[in-house]
Amino acid sequence: MPQLDSGGGGAGAGDDLGAPDELLAFQDEGEEQDDKSRDSAAGPERDLAELKSSLVNESEGAAAGAGVPGPGVRVHGEAEGAPEALGREHTSQRLFPDKLPESLEDGLKAPECASGMYKETVYSAFNLLMHYPPASGAGQHPQSQPPLHNKAGQPPHGVPQLSPLYEHFSSPHPTPAPADISQKQGVHRPLQTPDLSGFYSLTSGSMGQLPHTVSWFTHPSLMLGSGVPGHPAAIPHPAIVPSSGKQELQPYDRSPKTQAEPKAEKEAKKPTIKKPLNAFMLYMKEMRAKVIAECTLKESAAINQILGRRWHALSREEQAKYYELARKERQLHMQLYPGWSARDNYGKKKRRSREKHQESTTGGKRNAFGTYPEKAAAPAPFLPMTVL
DNA sequence: TCGCCTTTGAAGACT
DNA sequence: AGTCTTCAAAGGCGA
C-alpha cells in the first residue's frame, strides 16, 4: 500500500495497520509500470493467452536451463538485478505452475474468456471507498485519494462485491450482534468507537448506493450466531461463522435446524471469528464472479490463478484501493473484536501433508514453508512516496 | 465428507 | 530480526 498510513498515524495506534507488505506491492515501478500498462492496454485477450504462453516459456526454460530457471523465470523482461525485479521474480514464478489445471486449460480455450474482462476492475472498491472517508491523517495516499469522490454518487458499473464487513457497517442500523458474540466469547468488545462513528456513519441515502447490501443482510449465514431474533440488528458479523464445518452454507437455507440441535452440537458450532480479508482476497471476491461469468471456468484454483495474474496487472492505484479497503477492514475488525487474534483460528484447519509441501518446493512455487526460495534476497524495503 | 488445489496478504509462531 | 506457517475465499474434484 503506497503510503496509506504516512504521517505517523493520525487516527491513532489502530490506524497503523498498513502492513509493510502492502508497500512492497508497489515496488515494481519503472519497468513494472510499463509491464502493467502493457497488460492493461492489451486487455484480457492477452491475459489468459499470456498465462498459457508463459507456461510454455517456463517449460522451455526448464529444458534449456536444465532446471536452473526456477526463480529466474521472467515473463515481462524485468530489469535484472534490481530489487524490484527480485521481488517480481518469485511473483512471476508463482504464477506459472508446472502444470496447468485442466479446468484452466478449458478456460483458456474458451473465447468468451477473453472478452472485456479487464474493464471496471476496481470500480467497486473505488465506489465503496467513497463511503468510507479515510481517517484523519490516515490513508492519505496522494494517488488514491482524489478519485474517491464520485460526484454522481452512484456506482458506475455493476454491483460491488463488498466485504461483508463493510456492508455490515453500511447499514444505517449498526448491529450490536458482534458485541453479543463477544460476550459469548468472553471478550470485551466496545460497540462503537469515536473513530468508527465518524468512519462509518452512513446515511440511509447511502444505502441506495449499495444495493448489494441486501444480499448481505439476507444471507443465511447471517442468521447464525447470536443476536436478537427477528430483528435486523440481530445479524451477526459475517466474519463470525460456526466453528464446525465449512463456513459456506447452502444458499438461502433458512431451515430452523438450530433449534432442534442438541446441546453438544451447539457447542461444536460456537462461532468462529474469521480473519479479515486482505487486499487480494477482497479483489478476488469482487472479480471472481466476473471471471466465472466470462470464462467457462468453475474451479477456484484455476480462477485464482487468473485473478492472481490480474492482480499483478493492476496499476498501483487500482491495487491501492483494495489495500485501502483491506486496511479499513482490518481496522473495523479490530474495533469489533479487540480481543481477537489470528491465533484464535490457528491450527483449526487440518494441516496439509508435509510431503506435498516439499513437492511444491522443488516445483519453485512456495516452498515447504509457504514462502519463496528467493525471499532470502528480499528487496529493500519500499520507501514511501513521500520519502522519495 | 473432507481435504486439496490455487492465489496474495496478514499475522502468529518459531529460530 | 528474519524466517516459516497458517488462514482468509471459492468451488470442483478425488480419496
Coordinates of C-alpha atoms (C1' of nucleotides) in Angstrom, one line a residue, chain C:
Chain C
dA1 C1' 15.0 -9.7 13.2
dG2 C1' 14.3 -12.8 10.0
dT3 C1' 12.0 -17.0 8.5
dC4 C1' 8.4 -20.2 8.5
dT5 C1' 3.5 -21.4 8.9
dT6 C1' -1.3 -20.8 8.8
dC7 C1' -5.6 -18.8 7.5
dA8 C1' -8.6 -15.9 4.8
dA9 C1' -12.4 -17.1 -0.1
dA10 C1' -14.1 -20.2 -3.5
dG11 C1' -15.9 -24.5 -5.8
dG12 C1' -14.6 -28.5 -8.4
dC13 C1' -12.5 -32.8 -7.7
dG14 C1' -10.6 -37.0 -5.8
dA15 C1' -10.0 -40.2 -2.0

